[in-house]
């Protein structure tokens, strides 16, 4: 899948983990729904196999307030990122599947549609994944090396 930016690349493995529940019986409602969804996906897959997609946010649009307001988040997620995805899908239509990072490594040779739209998609996907609501962000700490550089330049993370 093109948008499968690995947790190792992006750095937040916890954002990629999901909660799953086991069905009670082979014919439980949950199991039947899962099988139905798998069949529907398999039928639709050939048409969308090479399509990039805007990822769902892991938090509500207003979660980054007061630093980034909800309307700005919504416009960037739905409109800006959506446009980048539509344009990169148009540019790659009929071509073999190319990983988004691979595409960006060769974007200068590939042309502006790849560089601008592919880059916009990659940057926004990275942004959505790396940003966190203030209460969650306070739970994370930079690496020792980054913290030392911040302390040297600014005195502390809070001063930065």
PDB file of C-alpha atoms in Angstrom:
ATOM      1  CA  UNK A   1       0.000   0.000   0.000  1.00  0.00           C
ATOM      2  CA  UNK A   2       1.428   3.355  -0.989  1.00  0.00           C
ATOM      3  CA  UNK A   3       0.564   5.194   2.195  1.00  0.00           C
ATOM      4  CA  UNK A   4       2.096   2.554   4.420  1.00  0.00           C
ATOM      5  CA  UNK A   5       4.761   4.864   5.779  1.00  0.00           C
ATOM      6  CA  UNK A   6       6.456   2.619   8.264  1.00  0.00           C
ATOM      7  CA  UNK A   7       6.411   3.399  11.952  1.00  0.00           C
ATOM      8  CA  UNK A   8      10.201   3.115  11.915  1.00  0.00           C
ATOM      9  CA  UNK A   9      10.409   5.894   9.337  1.00  0.00           C
ATOM     10  CA  UNK A  10       7.927   8.166  11.046  1.00  0.00           C
ATOM     11  CA  UNK A  11       8.799   7.229  14.595  1.00  0.00           C
ATOM     12  CA  UNK A  12       5.530   6.806  16.450  1.00  0.00           C
ATOM     13  CA  UNK A  13       4.805   3.107  16.582  1.00  0.00           C
ATOM     14  CA  UNK A  14       2.052   3.590  19.150  1.00  0.00           C
ATOM     15  CA  UNK A  15      -0.019   5.517  16.621  1.00  0.00           C
ATOM     16  CA  UNK A  16       0.021   2.505  14.310  1.00  0.00           C
ATOM     17  CA  UNK A  17      -1.168  -0.069  16.824  1.00  0.00           C
ATOM     18  CA  UNK A  18      -4.837  -0.980  16.746  1.00  0.00           C
ATOM     19  CA  UNK A  19      -7.215  -2.636  19.150  1.00  0.00           C
ATOM     20  CA  UNK A  20      -8.762  -5.828  17.806  1.00  0.00           C
ATOM     21  CA  UNK A  21     -11.454  -8.013  19.289  1.00  0.00           C
ATOM     22  CA  UNK A  22     -11.903 -11.703  18.561  1.00  0.00           C
ATOM     23  CA  UNK A  23     -15.243 -12.997  17.386  1.00  0.00           C
ATOM     24  CA  UNK A  24     -17.076 -15.264  19.810  1.00  0.00           C
ATOM     25  CA  UNK A  25     -17.905 -17.888  17.183  1.00  0.00           C
ATOM     26  CA  UNK A  26     -16.986 -18.448  13.522  1.00  0.00           C
ATOM     27  CA  UNK A  27     -20.440 -17.201  12.513  1.00  0.00           C
ATOM     28  CA  UNK A  28     -20.741 -14.291  14.935  1.00  0.00           C
ATOM     29  CA  UNK A  29     -22.033 -10.950  13.688  1.00  0.00           C
ATOM     30  CA  UNK A  30     -18.522  -9.453  13.964  1.00  0.00           C
ATOM     31  CA  UNK A  31     -16.971 -12.300  11.987  1.00  0.00           C
ATOM     32  CA  UNK A  32     -19.609 -12.074   9.243  1.00  0.00           C
ATOM     33  CA  UNK A  33     -19.123  -8.296   9.005  1.00  0.00           C
ATOM     34  CA  UNK A  34     -15.344  -8.726   8.782  1.00  0.00           C
ATOM     35  CA  UNK A  35     -15.679 -11.317   6.014  1.00  0.00           C
ATOM     36  CA  UNK A  36     -18.126  -9.083   4.153  1.00  0.00           C
ATOM     37  CA  UNK A  37     -15.751  -6.136   4.403  1.00  0.00           C
ATOM     38  CA  UNK A  38     -12.851  -8.279   3.164  1.00  0.00           C
ATOM     39  CA  UNK A  39     -14.886  -9.420   0.160  1.00  0.00           C
ATOM     40  CA  UNK A  40     -15.976  -5.856  -0.651  1.00  0.00           C
ATOM     41  CA  UNK A  41     -12.374  -4.687  -0.383  1.00  0.00           C
ATOM     42  CA  UNK A  42     -11.140  -7.480  -2.636  1.00  0.00           C
ATOM     43  CA  UNK A  43     -13.735  -6.616  -5.275  1.00  0.00           C
ATOM     44  CA  UNK A  44     -12.878  -2.908  -5.160  1.00  0.00           C
ATOM     45  CA  UNK A  45      -9.109  -3.414  -4.812  1.00  0.00           C
ATOM     46  CA  UNK A  46      -8.150  -3.660  -8.493  1.00  0.00           C
ATOM     47  CA  UNK A  47      -9.576  -0.204  -9.206  1.00  0.00           C
ATOM     48  CA  UNK A  48      -7.897   1.392  -6.195  1.00  0.00           C
ATOM     49  CA  UNK A  49      -4.709  -0.684  -5.895  1.00  0.00           C
ATOM     50  CA  UNK A  50      -2.454   2.175  -7.003  1.00  0.00           C
ATOM     51  CA  UNK A  51      -4.330   5.012  -5.300  1.00  0.00           C
ATOM     52  CA  UNK A  52      -2.898   7.140  -2.535  1.00  0.00           C
ATOM     53  CA  UNK A  53      -5.357   8.173   0.181  1.00  0.00           C
ATOM     54  CA  UNK A  54      -5.717  10.854   2.837  1.00  0.00           C
ATOM     55  CA  UNK A  55      -5.295   9.065   6.183  1.00  0.00           C
ATOM     56  CA  UNK A  56      -7.875   9.453   8.916  1.00  0.00           C
ATOM     57  CA  UNK A  57      -6.774  11.729  11.741  1.00  0.00           C
ATOM     58  CA  UNK A  58      -5.909  10.023  15.017  1.00  0.00           C
ATOM     59  CA  UNK A  59      -7.497  12.928  16.903  1.00  0.00           C
ATOM     60  CA  UNK A  60     -10.346  15.444  16.343  1.00  0.00           C
ATOM     61  CA  UNK A  61      -9.704  18.616  14.301  1.00  0.00           C
ATOM     62  CA  UNK A  62      -9.897  20.780  17.442  1.00  0.00           C
ATOM     63  CA  UNK A  63      -7.413  18.637  19.405  1.00  0.00           C
ATOM     64  CA  UNK A  64      -4.418  20.869  18.603  1.00  0.00           C
ATOM     65  CA  UNK A  65      -6.071  24.074  19.841  1.00  0.00           C
ATOM     66  CA  UNK A  66      -5.012  26.650  20.925  1.00  0.00           C
ATOM     67  CA  UNK A  67      -1.911  26.127  18.764  1.00  0.00           C
ATOM     68  CA  UNK A  68      -3.684  25.192  15.526  1.00  0.00           C
ATOM     69  CA  UNK A  69      -7.403  25.920  15.272  1.00  0.00           C
ATOM     70  CA  UNK A  70      -9.987  23.404  14.028  1.00  0.00           C
ATOM     71  CA  UNK A  71     -10.863  25.262  10.777  1.00  0.00           C
ATOM     72  CA  UNK A  72      -7.174  25.333   9.769  1.00  0.00           C
ATOM     73  CA  UNK A  73      -6.817  21.620  10.514  1.00  0.00           C
ATOM     74  CA  UNK A  74      -9.988  20.781   8.566  1.00  0.00           C
ATOM     75  CA  UNK A  75      -8.958  22.850   5.533  1.00  0.00           C
ATOM     76  CA  UNK A  76      -5.475  21.319   5.482  1.00  0.00           C
ATOM     77  CA  UNK A  77      -6.700  17.757   6.004  1.00  0.00           C
ATOM     78  CA  UNK A  78      -9.757  17.711   3.765  1.00  0.00           C
ATOM     79  CA  UNK A  79      -8.959  20.286   1.087  1.00  0.00           C
ATOM     80  CA  UNK A  80      -5.185  20.757   0.797  1.00  0.00           C
ATOM     81  CA  UNK A  81      -4.198  17.162   1.497  1.00  0.00           C
ATOM     82  CA  UNK A  82      -7.181  15.924  -0.520  1.00  0.00           C
ATOM     83  CA  UNK A  83      -6.014  17.967  -3.519  1.00  0.00           C
ATOM     84  CA  UNK A  84      -2.455  16.631  -3.246  1.00  0.00           C
ATOM     85  CA  UNK A  85      -3.816  13.073  -3.179  1.00  0.00           C
ATOM     86  CA  UNK A  86      -6.139  13.656  -6.142  1.00  0.00           C
ATOM     87  CA  UNK A  87      -3.286  15.175  -8.169  1.00  0.00           C
ATOM     88  CA  UNK A  88      -0.713  12.490  -7.352  1.00  0.00           C
ATOM     89  CA  UNK A  89      -3.265   9.784  -8.147  1.00  0.00           C
ATOM     90  CA  UNK A  90      -3.932  11.478 -11.495  1.00  0.00           C
ATOM     91  CA  UNK A  91      -0.185  11.743 -12.206  1.00  0.00           C
ATOM     92  CA  UNK A  92       0.430   8.068 -11.363  1.00  0.00           C
ATOM     93  CA  UNK A  93      -2.694   6.694 -13.061  1.00  0.00           C
ATOM     94  CA  UNK A  94      -1.832   3.668 -15.198  1.00  0.00           C
ATOM     95  CA  UNK A  95       1.687   3.401 -13.782  1.00  0.00           C
ATOM     96  CA  UNK A  96       3.113   0.655 -11.609  1.00  0.00           C
ATOM     97  CA  UNK A  97       2.724   1.111  -7.863  1.00  0.00           C
ATOM     98  CA  UNK A  98       5.443   3.301  -6.415  1.00  0.00           C
ATOM     99  CA  UNK A  99       6.022   3.836  -2.689  1.00  0.00           C
ATOM    100  CA  UNK A 100       5.531   7.511  -1.733  1.00  0.00           C
ATOM    101  CA  UNK A 101       9.038   7.772  -0.243  1.00  0.00           C
ATOM    102  CA  UNK A 102      10.568   6.217  -3.377  1.00  0.00           C
ATOM    103  CA  UNK A 103       8.559   8.674  -5.463  1.00  0.00           C
ATOM    104  CA  UNK A 104       9.948  11.614  -3.498  1.00  0.00           C
ATOM    105  CA  UNK A 105      13.535  10.383  -3.761  1.00  0.00           C
ATOM    106  CA  UNK A 106      13.209  10.571  -7.557  1.00  0.00           C
ATOM    107  CA  UNK A 107      10.804  13.527  -7.732  1.00  0.00           C
ATOM    108  CA  UNK A 108      13.214  15.969  -9.356  1.00  0.00           C
ATOM    109  CA  UNK A 109      13.595  13.703 -12.369  1.00  0.00           C
ATOM    110  CA  UNK A 110       9.917  12.706 -12.374  1.00  0.00           C
ATOM    111  CA  UNK A 111       8.595  16.257 -12.720  1.00  0.00           C
ATOM    112  CA  UNK A 112       6.580  18.858 -10.824  1.00  0.00           C
ATOM    113  CA  UNK A 113       3.362  16.818 -10.499  1.00  0.00           C
ATOM    114  CA  UNK A 114       5.282  14.201  -8.553  1.00  0.00           C
ATOM    115  CA  UNK A 115       7.409  16.665  -6.622  1.00  0.00           C
ATOM    116  CA  UNK A 116       4.590  19.030  -5.635  1.00  0.00           C
ATOM    117  CA  UNK A 117       1.657  16.663  -5.186  1.00  0.00           C
ATOM    118  CA  UNK A 118       3.649  13.678  -3.952  1.00  0.00           C
ATOM    119  CA  UNK A 119       5.635  15.922  -1.620  1.00  0.00           C
ATOM    120  CA  UNK A 120       2.488  17.620  -0.352  1.00  0.00           C
ATOM    121  CA  UNK A 121       0.908  14.239   0.336  1.00  0.00           C
ATOM    122  CA  UNK A 122       3.988  12.894   2.126  1.00  0.00           C
ATOM    123  CA  UNK A 123       4.474  16.050   4.221  1.00  0.00           C
ATOM    124  CA  UNK A 124       0.833  16.216   5.294  1.00  0.00           C
ATOM    125  CA  UNK A 125       0.692  12.482   6.120  1.00  0.00           C
ATOM    126  CA  UNK A 126       3.849  12.926   8.200  1.00  0.00           C
ATOM    127  CA  UNK A 127       2.374  16.005   9.907  1.00  0.00           C
ATOM    128  CA  UNK A 128      -0.903  14.248  10.865  1.00  0.00           C
ATOM    129  CA  UNK A 129       0.977  11.318  12.325  1.00  0.00           C
ATOM    130  CA  UNK A 130       3.582  13.283  14.244  1.00  0.00           C
ATOM    131  CA  UNK A 131       1.330  15.946  15.756  1.00  0.00           C
ATOM    132  CA  UNK A 132      -0.451  15.218  19.030  1.00  0.00           C
ATOM    133  CA  UNK A 133      -2.900  17.022  21.286  1.00  0.00           C
ATOM    134  CA  UNK A 134      -1.112  19.074  23.994  1.00  0.00           C
ATOM    135  CA  UNK A 135      -1.984  16.662  26.820  1.00  0.00           C
ATOM    136  CA  UNK A 136      -0.569  13.712  24.857  1.00  0.00           C
ATOM    137  CA  UNK A 137       2.469  15.635  23.617  1.00  0.00           C
ATOM    138  CA  UNK A 138       3.514  16.382  27.199  1.00  0.00           C
ATOM    139  CA  UNK A 139       3.806  12.631  27.803  1.00  0.00           C
ATOM    140  CA  UNK A 140       6.501  12.270  25.152  1.00  0.00           C
ATOM    141  CA  UNK A 141      10.130  13.270  25.449  1.00  0.00           C
ATOM    142  CA  UNK A 142      12.666  13.959  22.726  1.00  0.00           C
ATOM    143  CA  UNK A 143      15.595  11.597  22.325  1.00  0.00           C
ATOM    144  CA  UNK A 144      18.591  12.285  24.558  1.00  0.00           C
ATOM    145  CA  UNK A 145      20.530  13.703  21.608  1.00  0.00           C
ATOM    146  CA  UNK A 146      17.700  16.044  20.576  1.00  0.00           C
ATOM    147  CA  UNK A 147      17.064  17.105  24.171  1.00  0.00           C
ATOM    148  CA  UNK A 148      20.767  17.984  24.576  1.00  0.00           C
ATOM    149  CA  UNK A 149      20.679  20.081  21.388  1.00  0.00           C
ATOM    150  CA  UNK A 150      17.498  21.870  22.532  1.00  0.00           C
ATOM    151  CA  UNK A 151      18.998  22.528  25.971  1.00  0.00           C
ATOM    152  CA  UNK A 152      22.174  23.897  24.384  1.00  0.00           C
ATOM    153  CA  UNK A 153      20.304  26.186  21.991  1.00  0.00           C
ATOM    154  CA  UNK A 154      17.385  27.300  24.162  1.00  0.00           C
ATOM    155  CA  UNK A 155      18.129  26.327  27.748  1.00  0.00           C
ATOM    156  CA  UNK A 156      15.267  23.833  27.963  1.00  0.00           C
ATOM    157  CA  UNK A 157      12.356  22.366  26.043  1.00  0.00           C
ATOM    158  CA  UNK A 158       9.956  24.722  27.842  1.00  0.00           C
ATOM    159  CA  UNK A 159      12.106  27.741  26.923  1.00  0.00           C
ATOM    160  CA  UNK A 160      12.123  26.671  23.290  1.00  0.00           C
TER     161      UNK A 160
END
